[in-house]
Amino acid sequence: MSAGARSKKKLHFSKIYSFNCGRRRFNNDDDHSQIGGPGFSRVVYCNENGVSEVGNQNYADNYVRSTKYTPLTFIPKSLFEQFRRVANFFFLVTAILSFTDLAPYTAVSAVLPLIVVISASMVKEGIEDWQRKQQDHEVNNRKVKVHRGGGVFEPREWKKLRVGDVVKVEKDEFFPADLLLLSSCYEDAVCYVETMNLDGETNLKLKQSLDVTSTINEDSSFSNFKAGVKCEDPNASLYTFVGTMEFQGQQYALSPQQLLLRDSKLRNTDYIYGAVIFTGQDTKVIQNSTEAPSKRSGIERRMDSIIYFMFFIMFLMSFLGSIYFGIVTKKDLNGDQQKRWYLAPDRSDVYFDPNRAPVAALYHFLTGLLLYSYLIPISLYVSIEIVKVLQTIFINNDIHMYYEEADKPAHARTSNLTEELGQIDTILSDKTGTLTCNSMEFIKCSIAGTAYGRGVTEVERAMAKRMGSPLIVNGRDHYFDSDSSLSVKGYNFEDERITNGYWIHEQRSDVIQKFFRLLAICHTAIPDVDEETGKVTYEAESPDEAAFVIAARELGFEFYKRTQTTISFIELDPVSKKRVERTYELLNVLEFNSARKRMSVIVRDEDGKLLLLCKGADSVMFERLAKNGIEFEENTKKHVNQYADAGLRTLILAYRELTEDEYKAFNEKFTEAKNSVSADRDDLIDQATEGIEKDLILLGATAVEDKLQQGVPECIDKLAQAGIKIWVLTGDKMETAINIGFSCSLLREGMKQIIIILESPDIIAAEKAGDENVISKISKESVKKQILAGKAKVSASTSDPFALIIDGKSLAYALHDDIKNTFLELAVRCASVICCRSSPKQKALVTRLVKEGTRKTTLAIGDGANDVGMLQEADIGVGISGVEGMQAVMSSDIAIAQFRFLERLLLVHGHWCYRRISSMICYFFYKNIVFGTTIFLYEAYTSFSAQPAYNDWYMSLYNVFFTSLPAIALGVFDQDVSARFCLKFPLLYQEGVQNTLFRWRRIFGWMLNGVSSSIIIFFLCIRALNPESYRKNGKTAGMEAVGATMYTCVVWVVNCQMALAVSYFTLLQHIFIWGGIILWYIFLLGYGALPASISTTAYRVFVETLAPAPSFWFVTMFVSIAALVPYFSYKSVQMRFFPPYHGMIQWIRYEGNCDDPDYVNMVRQRSIRTTTVGFTARSIARDNNLYHLNLERHAPK
Amino acid sequence: MDEALRTKPSSRKPKYSRFTQQELPAWKPILTPKWFITSFVTIAILFTPAGLLCLWASEHVVEIVDRYDDDCLPDSYATNPETFIQSKNTNKTCVRTLKIPRKMTAPIFIYYQLDNFYQNHRRYVKSRSEKQLRDPDDEDETDDCKPIENLNGNEGGPIVPCGLVAWSLFNDTYKFFKGNKVIDIDKKNIAWESDKKYKFGSEVYPKNFQKEGLIGGGQLDESKPLSEQENLIVWMKTAALPTFRKLYGRINTDLEANETITIVIQNNYNTYEFGGEKKVALSTANWIGGKNDFFGISFLAIGGVCFFVAITFILLYVFKPRPPGDPTYLSWNRNQPAQ
């Protein structure tokens, strides 16, 4: 760089330091005054590319790392992670102690299994991190056009981007970093941004650059562009940005309006120019990414308790052993009198010194711990990890959970919760987008008091099915014809009176015209004209809105262009019957929000008339009608109620004409309100809009259908049969929620509804009075009263199912600490619970209440950003990867494409995973108890001197080689019943909910089995081989022969036990189980063949001493059988006389009765608990008498 | 080709495989009564003859066991046996007569049996040096041998074989007479081949063994290499339990029934201090080993138990049939409070 350039920069530099002078400019804005101060120290020199002296170089580069480790930190960090587990840490301590004289075995043999186990875990970590690195690599090497200098832009990788670079981002590209918008292809330098990856909202956001830079919108104009930016330091707040730009000697304030965030997408704009402000780790989205809260499954928590229990047992064994050891050691020497002289007690070192027996006992205690550490399955954690990874692979690859239309398979994002899927007690479900498609279809409307639209909604269809009568809608018969495939997405309107331009023949065609014009104008959608076909598509804030614009288009009011100030559409002129273009001047948009529940636009039409067009919810619209505008009110109200009954979302459309003066007055007020910076800005805006959105003239109402997703009623029915409770938490209004409840069988006729709302007269009166304290007091009292009344009702009747419906306002009070438990008690006794109008926070609170109140496993399922709290709060969050963006998926544990896949996910995968993991854990403890107890029993015969009968390497390889693989195979492959039967007998799922396979009784049962096996093995072995000779050559069995024989028995017994426990023998199972046994013999051969210095006591033990002795084989045989007889008998008796549910299904399959419907039904209904929700329950309720008869017939006498 | 790859819509549909769809072919056994009864009856049927066979084999083994530690203690030392056994001047010869109950065919194995002797004590087991036993060059490898490592502390040189095990070598001796005729005892090949060949060196000679104050058990012949000192090798194969038998030698002539044999015992080994017992045993052996009814009894017992369980099960099955899957036993029905 030339000296001239440098001096110029210095000049800039000084100017930037003189920012303080500019302070007065911002003195009405606190934030900007902080620039340069702490937290606001960032200085960016735009377009200074490649110059090293400037401060830009100190900022982070644009490389984004999502990996947990770097090559350098991998070893220490992952090791640390591993040893944070108590069991692993314990084994680390034992490994270290094994290098001292305390160890009863050689150090290498103790360290090796630990190394194997830890490295397996680390390899797993490494692979996962490697996959993340691949993703990082892909992202970091994306290309973006960067200004090289002299007005030339060249593609460069994202990672090479530097702070201050000027980049050009083109349509549909992601922003590579946080950019300061300089200019765009539009003259007013606006651009549209999709922030789906950030907040999950699909609507487009408008960004606009400063006026001063808006003209620099060509490549070449950047050759001389220079600017300095001072702004806040990197932070996580997505919606704030404070900074100033120094450009051509002037200071300009910057706002979030100019900031384009990384990972959002440029839409509807050909290109933009931007300067890089934050890169890499400094970007807001990265700063915002927090690690998902780590969830642990209940089974794992219980497993930890088992491990602690085993620790306790181990300590107890050691403790008892050392007391005995201390006593006998002390007795060995009494003055000069030696007892066991062959131990030379007078010449002992400290570990065996009779004179210091307590110390020796203490040391022995540690030795004992080392020895009995075999009670703790060292490979349990790593095995579980491996199994769970494989289980998630199964989930991800399940063809039955693949959604063809969206090309989305299921995706388990965390692998540590798979078994929890089998224990779900309550499902908390979002409605829109989860139960329904969230693709709105314009289906009906009421214009000028006449109902149009002949479509049949699913709710109507469901209701008709319920009534068993053919549908009669608007005078035309509709049978249960299946939906003809829709030609236009979002549009399902058929009515020959209106379509194809026939509306002009209708009596009130003027109103119809206004009605559809309103639909074409009053919205915030952005058109996208396909240049080739001329077809217009829309980007809308919500699917509802899109449905309106599309409906208008289909009916001949085609909105096709929007500028900042105009809206253009084509319509049919009723007089000339020609299509004419119309352009309205757009004056104001009064936006929609959940408090206002309406939106309006103010436009000037081509004749110069001022119009306010408004659409909104019935609750706010009817009260705003003018005296002369209520001509159709009665009919419209009637229709709106009908629509709501049919499960439709309705909006009221109305308009008014404004005079110039009225508008002028409003506009002043409104502009002032909008520009004010005070805290009551929103109130001021509300006041302004309130004043103009009144005296409206009613046009009619629209009805859009939020269609149920495919298979939802069936899925809910199955889940209900499985005994899972389903709560719906929705933001929708009560009527809609109830209707959807009906259409998906959560509610039905004959179910008693308990509705908790705050609409009693005294509350309304209090609300009018406006005293917050009084309102909340009265409301709370009312909610409490209603809850108690509901409880009384539920208690009074045992036979009828109840449904609880509560709205958001009441819910807020019901969640108060003092009432919430009563509320929960009521809720859990109701068959269905629907919370409507609930906020995201309430959803999360309800989830927490259920989770903590019932202490059962909860699953939350949702698709939108408003479900994130709920998903994270629940034990398992399932995200629907649907239309509403990725936010829910990003915070979920498992993502599926459709609600109906939940059925398979829970009933099949959940059940299997739960069963596999719990059986595997039980088995792990069993096998280690068998082994550990033989060691302990042997100790009793060595006066607790901590001498194992086994060779060091037998012990160290027990967990890793001879017994672990079958357990892993069990965890991966075992199936009690096939997927088909899991779905056919949903009640099977209750095994998980009741935790029958992992309750303490079963765990202790397995432990007891382990102890009994171990006792049988030990005593039979030692008695059979001692003290007589065990071979024809007269030789007696030494420790090595007894040890090897006993070990052989242990290997046989635990592997055969596995064979008995498995109910699904694949080839791999055979290989692992029998392979484990064979491997032991091979090991014994191979190890015994090594030089005696290595193999020590195992030297030739098999070839020379054991194999030729028939008694060795005899012992193996009868010990193995004897040790298994107790379990085998128990299992047989259980299977025959009190089989678990899966056992019954196995019977059915075995006896070939699965095709006999009566028989199957009998087993399926083998529960005294009745299903209360779902269409099965519905049909049962219908022929209630029959059902009760059935129950009586099969009930036990 | 690149172009083709890009234009082809990449589907994320999982590929079908029996593995990923969890549809691997499998055998799905369930425990039907038929299965259960068959297997138990089979076990019973197999085990009963096996048990009888073992009992029959054991019955053919003739075994004589004689405890002599108490009886070989002169009455004068009854109260202080330690003095007797530790003194070099006491006469430790002891004569026992045994009557052969049934004909014993050669080879007849002679065992000594010790009770309450913890040869499996960790301190004891570890106190040996495999290297030293194997290789004459490693005679200084006595670190593991504490406290019997070197003579006179470190000055006297290493003890070969070192360690407690060798040091406490059993040193009672037995001589067998039929009338006045000496019965030859074959003390060759009483140890395992592998021990003789690979664990105890043929060039390692005893050195400094049982010298000075550290006298424990028996002496060794310093002119013979360790590999030929089979009594030491047998002794050093540590026993599994505190009651154990070790092979002393072999009689290669038959002993007829009702013959009386005399054993002249040198009662040297000190079991009095720790309250142990000493026995001498004569036994024949066949394929099952020594006299061991336990095998037969175990087989019969297990067979019997299986048979009994099977019968019980059949009876239950016949007299108390129930449809598979009675709901009353289901946990969630059991747990539910009565309504």
mmCIF file of C-alpha atoms in Angstrom, chain A residues 573-818:
data_model
loop_
_atom_site.group_PDB
_atom_site.id
_atom_site.type_symbol
_atom_site.label_atom_id
_atom_site.label_comp_id
_atom_site.label_asym_id
_atom_site.label_seq_id
_atom_site.Cartn_x
_atom_site.Cartn_y
_atom_site.Cartn_z
ATOM 1 C CA ASP A 573 -64.508 -5.534 -14.719
ATOM 2 C CA PRO A 574 -68.149 -6.449 -14.206
ATOM 3 C CA VAL A 575 -69.292 -4.008 -16.830
ATOM 4 C CA SER A 576 -66.850 -4.529 -19.634
ATOM 5 C CA LYS A 577 -66.186 -8.176 -18.704
ATOM 6 C CA LYS A 578 -62.532 -7.566 -19.351
ATOM 7 C CA ARG A 579 -59.554 -8.087 -17.133
ATOM 8 C CA VAL A 580 -58.180 -4.781 -16.061
ATOM 9 C CA GLU A 581 -55.143 -3.826 -14.039
ATOM 10 C CA ARG A 582 -55.657 -1.736 -11.003
ATOM 11 C CA THR A 583 -53.058 -0.089 -8.848
ATOM 12 C CA TYR A 584 -53.948 1.184 -5.422
ATOM 13 C CA GLU A 585 -51.790 3.502 -3.486
ATOM 14 C CA LEU A 586 -50.844 1.919 -0.199
ATOM 15 C CA LEU A 587 -50.846 4.491 2.545
ATOM 16 C CA ASN A 588 -50.630 2.619 5.831
ATOM 17 C CA VAL A 589 -50.473 -0.907 7.076
ATOM 18 C CA LEU A 590 -51.882 -1.425 10.551
ATOM 19 C CA GLU A 591 -50.247 -4.674 11.379
ATOM 20 C CA PHE A 592 -51.679 -7.791 12.886
ATOM 21 C CA ASN A 593 -50.776 -8.792 16.372
ATOM 22 C CA SER A 594 -52.274 -11.153 18.835
ATOM 23 C CA ALA A 595 -53.666 -8.377 21.002
ATOM 24 C CA ARG A 596 -55.330 -6.493 18.164
ATOM 25 C CA LYS A 597 -56.477 -9.659 16.432
ATOM 26 C CA ARG A 598 -57.021 -7.720 13.224
ATOM 27 C CA MET A 599 -55.106 -6.027 10.467
ATOM 28 C CA SER A 600 -55.986 -3.129 8.256
ATOM 29 C CA VAL A 601 -54.607 -1.306 5.302
ATOM 30 C CA ILE A 602 -55.427 2.195 4.210
ATOM 31 C CA VAL A 603 -55.328 2.661 0.465
ATOM 32 C CA ARG A 604 -56.263 5.229 -2.114
ATOM 33 C CA ASP A 605 -58.003 3.687 -5.058
ATOM 34 C CA GLU A 606 -57.725 4.765 -8.634
ATOM 35 C CA ASP A 607 -60.573 7.200 -8.241
ATOM 36 C CA GLY A 608 -58.776 8.848 -5.358
ATOM 37 C CA LYS A 609 -61.128 7.459 -2.761
ATOM 38 C CA LEU A 610 -59.595 6.656 0.607
ATOM 39 C CA LEU A 611 -60.471 3.201 1.921
ATOM 40 C CA LEU A 612 -59.716 1.383 5.125
ATOM 41 C CA LEU A 613 -59.854 -2.360 4.609
ATOM 42 C CA CYS A 614 -59.900 -4.499 7.675
ATOM 43 C CA LYS A 615 -60.003 -8.176 8.483
ATOM 44 C CA GLY A 616 -60.001 -9.673 11.932
ATOM 45 C CA ALA A 617 -61.371 -12.094 14.445
ATOM 46 C CA ASP A 618 -65.108 -12.084 15.061
ATOM 47 C CA SER A 619 -64.616 -11.176 18.711
ATOM 48 C CA VAL A 620 -63.119 -7.810 17.814
ATOM 49 C CA MET A 621 -64.801 -7.092 14.513
ATOM 50 C CA PHE A 622 -68.484 -7.175 15.258
ATOM 51 C CA GLU A 623 -68.135 -4.493 17.901
ATOM 52 C CA ARG A 624 -66.494 -2.193 15.393
ATOM 53 C CA LEU A 625 -69.249 -2.175 12.858
ATOM 54 C CA ALA A 626 -71.054 1.009 11.935
ATOM 55 C CA LYS A 627 -74.745 1.360 12.506
ATOM 56 C CA ASN A 628 -75.294 1.254 8.793
ATOM 57 C CA GLY A 629 -72.837 -1.566 8.283
ATOM 58 C CA ILE A 630 -74.679 -4.339 10.077
ATOM 59 C CA GLU A 631 -76.945 -5.293 7.278
ATOM 60 C CA PHE A 632 -75.639 -8.856 7.087
ATOM 61 C CA GLU A 633 -74.594 -9.176 10.693
ATOM 62 C CA GLU A 634 -77.131 -11.745 11.711
ATOM 63 C CA ASN A 635 -76.544 -14.101 8.830
ATOM 64 C CA THR A 636 -72.809 -13.677 8.965
ATOM 65 C CA LYS A 637 -72.762 -14.491 12.643
ATOM 66 C CA LYS A 638 -74.766 -17.592 11.985
ATOM 67 C CA HIS A 639 -72.416 -18.681 9.256
ATOM 68 C CA VAL A 640 -69.346 -17.941 11.341
ATOM 69 C CA ASN A 641 -70.681 -20.169 14.074
ATOM 70 C CA GLN A 642 -71.379 -22.902 11.577
ATOM 71 C CA TYR A 643 -67.885 -22.598 10.210
ATOM 72 C CA ALA A 644 -66.345 -22.775 13.648
ATOM 73 C CA ASP A 645 -68.393 -25.890 14.297
ATOM 74 C CA ALA A 646 -66.974 -27.375 11.149
ATOM 75 C CA GLY A 647 -63.485 -26.783 12.514
ATOM 76 C CA LEU A 648 -62.687 -23.823 10.321
ATOM 77 C CA ARG A 649 -60.727 -20.694 11.129
ATOM 78 C CA THR A 650 -62.832 -17.678 10.419
ATOM 79 C CA LEU A 651 -62.121 -14.026 9.818
ATOM 80 C CA ILE A 652 -64.540 -11.147 9.401
ATOM 81 C CA LEU A 653 -63.978 -8.727 6.542
ATOM 82 C CA ALA A 654 -65.161 -5.138 6.686
ATOM 83 C CA TYR A 655 -64.253 -1.760 5.227
ATOM 84 C CA ARG A 656 -64.963 1.874 5.515
ATOM 85 C CA GLU A 657 -64.422 4.937 3.418
ATOM 86 C CA LEU A 658 -62.396 7.746 4.872
ATOM 87 C CA THR A 659 -62.527 11.404 4.219
ATOM 88 C CA GLU A 660 -59.298 13.258 3.557
ATOM 89 C CA ASP A 661 -59.550 15.076 6.847
ATOM 90 C CA GLU A 662 -60.132 11.977 8.830
ATOM 91 C CA TYR A 663 -57.173 10.376 7.222
ATOM 92 C CA LYS A 664 -54.952 13.364 7.693
ATOM 93 C CA ALA A 665 -55.761 13.527 11.376
ATOM 94 C CA PHE A 666 -55.144 9.838 11.766
ATOM 95 C CA ASN A 667 -51.934 9.850 9.788
ATOM 96 C CA GLU A 668 -50.433 12.585 11.890
ATOM 97 C CA LYS A 669 -51.301 10.810 15.070
ATOM 98 C CA PHE A 670 -50.163 7.487 13.734
ATOM 99 C CA THR A 671 -46.855 8.784 12.390
ATOM 100 C CA GLU A 672 -46.139 10.539 15.603
ATOM 101 C CA ALA A 673 -46.908 7.398 17.560
ATOM 102 C CA LYS A 674 -44.729 5.317 15.309
ATOM 103 C CA ASN A 675 -41.818 7.717 15.581
ATOM 104 C CA SER A 676 -41.990 8.120 19.298
ATOM 105 C CA VAL A 677 -39.328 6.320 21.269
ATOM 106 C CA SER A 678 -41.008 6.330 24.615
ATOM 107 C CA ALA A 679 -42.100 3.201 26.386
ATOM 108 C CA ASP A 680 -45.758 3.747 25.653
ATOM 109 C CA ARG A 681 -45.154 3.737 21.916
ATOM 110 C CA ASP A 682 -47.283 0.654 21.414
ATOM 111 C CA ASP A 683 -50.107 2.168 23.390
ATOM 112 C CA LEU A 684 -49.964 5.315 21.310
ATOM 113 C CA ILE A 685 -50.140 3.296 18.124
ATOM 114 C CA ASP A 686 -53.047 1.321 19.508
ATOM 115 C CA GLN A 687 -54.862 4.500 20.363
ATOM 116 C CA ALA A 688 -54.299 5.878 16.891
ATOM 117 C CA THR A 689 -55.530 2.759 15.148
ATOM 118 C CA GLU A 690 -58.396 2.320 17.549
ATOM 119 C CA GLY A 691 -59.658 5.698 16.469
ATOM 120 C CA ILE A 692 -59.854 4.819 12.820
ATOM 121 C CA GLU A 693 -60.793 1.162 12.822
ATOM 122 C CA LYS A 694 -64.387 1.776 13.713
ATOM 123 C CA ASP A 695 -67.710 2.351 12.013
ATOM 124 C CA LEU A 696 -66.862 -0.439 9.622
ATOM 125 C CA ILE A 697 -69.193 -1.834 7.041
ATOM 126 C CA LEU A 698 -69.469 -5.603 7.132
ATOM 127 C CA LEU A 699 -68.727 -7.504 3.961
ATOM 128 C CA GLY A 700 -68.684 -11.057 5.117
ATOM 129 C CA ALA A 701 -66.531 -13.769 6.584
ATOM 130 C CA THR A 702 -63.959 -16.200 5.343
ATOM 131 C CA ALA A 703 -63.372 -19.730 6.483
ATOM 132 C CA VAL A 704 -60.153 -21.586 5.961
ATOM 133 C CA GLU A 705 -59.558 -25.146 6.894
ATOM 134 C CA ASP A 706 -56.465 -26.253 8.670
ATOM 135 C CA LYS A 707 -56.483 -29.808 7.479
ATOM 136 C CA LEU A 708 -55.650 -32.650 9.764
ATOM 137 C CA GLN A 709 -52.493 -34.397 8.800
ATOM 138 C CA GLN A 710 -52.834 -37.729 7.201
ATOM 139 C CA GLY A 711 -53.388 -40.550 9.646
ATOM 140 C CA VAL A 712 -53.724 -38.371 12.723
ATOM 141 C CA PRO A 713 -57.002 -39.827 14.020
ATOM 142 C CA GLU A 714 -55.703 -43.356 13.543
ATOM 143 C CA CYS A 715 -52.462 -42.495 15.277
ATOM 144 C CA ILE A 716 -54.220 -40.855 18.202
ATOM 145 C CA ASP A 717 -56.476 -43.851 18.470
ATOM 146 C CA LYS A 718 -53.506 -46.199 18.649
ATOM 147 C CA LEU A 719 -51.733 -44.048 21.181
ATOM 148 C CA ALA A 720 -54.871 -43.871 23.265
ATOM 149 C CA GLN A 721 -55.216 -47.620 23.122
ATOM 150 C CA ALA A 722 -51.657 -47.828 24.287
ATOM 151 C CA GLY A 723 -52.767 -45.941 27.362
ATOM 152 C CA ILE A 724 -50.901 -42.776 26.531
ATOM 153 C CA LYS A 725 -52.608 -39.574 27.558
ATOM 154 C CA ILE A 726 -52.701 -36.862 24.981
ATOM 155 C CA TRP A 727 -52.934 -33.210 25.858
ATOM 156 C CA VAL A 728 -53.353 -30.606 23.197
ATOM 157 C CA LEU A 729 -51.767 -27.250 23.850
ATOM 158 C CA THR A 730 -52.699 -24.782 21.204
ATOM 159 C CA GLY A 731 -52.729 -21.102 20.546
ATOM 160 C CA ASP A 732 -55.981 -21.394 18.654
ATOM 161 C CA LYS A 733 -59.301 -20.304 19.925
ATOM 162 C CA MET A 734 -61.477 -22.600 21.896
ATOM 163 C CA GLU A 735 -64.049 -23.431 19.247
ATOM 164 C CA THR A 736 -61.408 -24.397 16.717
ATOM 165 C CA ALA A 737 -59.526 -26.427 19.259
ATOM 166 C CA ILE A 738 -62.655 -28.272 20.314
ATOM 167 C CA ASN A 739 -63.546 -29.001 16.733
ATOM 168 C CA ILE A 740 -60.147 -30.335 15.947
ATOM 169 C CA GLY A 741 -60.483 -32.348 19.123
ATOM 170 C CA PHE A 742 -63.601 -33.878 17.706
ATOM 171 C CA SER A 743 -62.182 -34.543 14.289
ATOM 172 C CA CYS A 744 -59.180 -36.356 15.695
ATOM 173 C CA SER A 745 -61.289 -38.279 18.200
ATOM 174 C CA LEU A 746 -59.842 -36.695 21.291
ATOM 175 C CA LEU A 747 -63.328 -35.560 22.107
ATOM 176 C CA ARG A 748 -66.564 -37.289 21.372
ATOM 177 C CA GLU A 749 -70.230 -37.222 22.083
ATOM 178 C CA GLY A 750 -70.995 -38.523 25.510
ATOM 179 C CA MET A 751 -67.778 -37.254 26.933
ATOM 180 C CA LYS A 752 -68.471 -34.756 29.623
ATOM 181 C CA GLN A 753 -66.725 -31.503 28.986
ATOM 182 C CA ILE A 754 -65.362 -29.428 31.805
ATOM 183 C CA ILE A 755 -64.702 -26.014 30.371
ATOM 184 C CA ILE A 756 -62.752 -23.520 32.410
ATOM 185 C CA ILE A 757 -63.041 -19.986 31.126
ATOM 186 C CA LEU A 758 -63.139 -16.518 32.559
ATOM 187 C CA GLU A 759 -66.314 -15.119 31.146
ATOM 188 C CA SER A 760 -68.578 -14.774 34.093
ATOM 189 C CA PRO A 761 -70.324 -11.397 34.329
ATOM 190 C CA ASP A 762 -68.436 -10.201 37.374
ATOM 191 C CA ILE A 763 -65.120 -10.753 35.674
ATOM 192 C CA ILE A 764 -66.243 -8.918 32.592
ATOM 193 C CA ALA A 765 -67.443 -6.138 34.780
ATOM 194 C CA ALA A 766 -64.132 -6.043 36.580
ATOM 195 C CA GLU A 767 -62.332 -5.978 33.297
ATOM 196 C CA LYS A 768 -64.342 -3.011 32.218
ATOM 197 C CA ALA A 769 -63.441 -1.286 35.446
ATOM 198 C CA GLY A 770 -59.843 -2.046 34.671
ATOM 199 C CA ASP A 771 -58.418 -2.546 38.121
ATOM 200 C CA GLU A 772 -55.705 -5.109 37.639
ATOM 201 C CA ASN A 773 -55.698 -6.332 41.204
ATOM 202 C CA VAL A 774 -59.400 -6.854 41.339
ATOM 203 C CA ILE A 775 -59.426 -8.648 38.016
ATOM 204 C CA SER A 776 -56.712 -11.054 38.990
ATOM 205 C CA LYS A 777 -58.270 -11.718 42.357
ATOM 206 C CA ILE A 778 -61.703 -12.415 40.990
ATOM 207 C CA SER A 779 -60.306 -14.429 38.100
ATOM 208 C CA LYS A 780 -58.238 -16.591 40.344
ATOM 209 C CA GLU A 781 -61.155 -17.264 42.618
ATOM 210 C CA SER A 782 -63.275 -18.156 39.657
ATOM 211 C CA VAL A 783 -60.686 -20.516 38.197
ATOM 212 C CA LYS A 784 -60.242 -22.177 41.542
ATOM 213 C CA LYS A 785 -63.931 -22.610 41.926
ATOM 214 C CA GLN A 786 -64.294 -24.082 38.479
ATOM 215 C CA ILE A 787 -61.439 -26.506 39.059
ATOM 216 C CA LEU A 788 -62.900 -27.691 42.340
ATOM 217 C CA ALA A 789 -66.304 -28.047 40.759
ATOM 218 C CA GLY A 790 -64.745 -30.064 37.970
ATOM 219 C CA LYS A 791 -63.030 -32.310 40.448
ATOM 220 C CA ALA A 792 -66.242 -32.908 42.264
ATOM 221 C CA LYS A 793 -67.914 -33.811 38.995
ATOM 222 C CA VAL A 794 -65.165 -36.229 38.079
ATOM 223 C CA SER A 795 -65.225 -37.865 41.479
ATOM 224 C CA ALA A 796 -68.971 -38.208 41.392
ATOM 225 C CA SER A 797 -68.969 -40.225 38.233
ATOM 226 C CA THR A 798 -66.670 -43.139 37.653
ATOM 227 C CA SER A 799 -67.978 -44.421 34.388
ATOM 228 C CA ASP A 800 -68.072 -41.385 32.169
ATOM 229 C CA PRO A 801 -64.974 -40.022 30.598
ATOM 230 C CA PHE A 802 -64.314 -36.331 30.997
ATOM 231 C CA ALA A 803 -62.628 -33.789 28.850
ATOM 232 C CA LEU A 804 -60.988 -30.724 30.278
ATOM 233 C CA ILE A 805 -60.857 -27.616 28.165
ATOM 234 C CA ILE A 806 -59.181 -24.567 29.529
ATOM 235 C CA ASP A 807 -58.281 -21.297 27.883
ATOM 236 C CA GLY A 808 -55.074 -19.354 28.171
ATOM 237 C CA LYS A 809 -56.350 -16.723 30.537
ATOM 238 C CA SER A 810 -57.641 -19.252 33.024
ATOM 239 C CA LEU A 811 -54.554 -21.351 32.536
ATOM 240 C CA ALA A 812 -52.428 -18.457 33.693
ATOM 241 C CA TYR A 813 -54.229 -18.595 37.023
ATOM 242 C CA ALA A 814 -54.454 -22.363 37.135
ATOM 243 C CA LEU A 815 -50.681 -22.494 36.947
ATOM 244 C CA HIS A 816 -50.273 -20.428 40.088
ATOM 245 C CA ASP A 817 -48.372 -22.323 42.717
ATOM 246 C CA ASP A 818 -51.270 -22.741 45.095
#
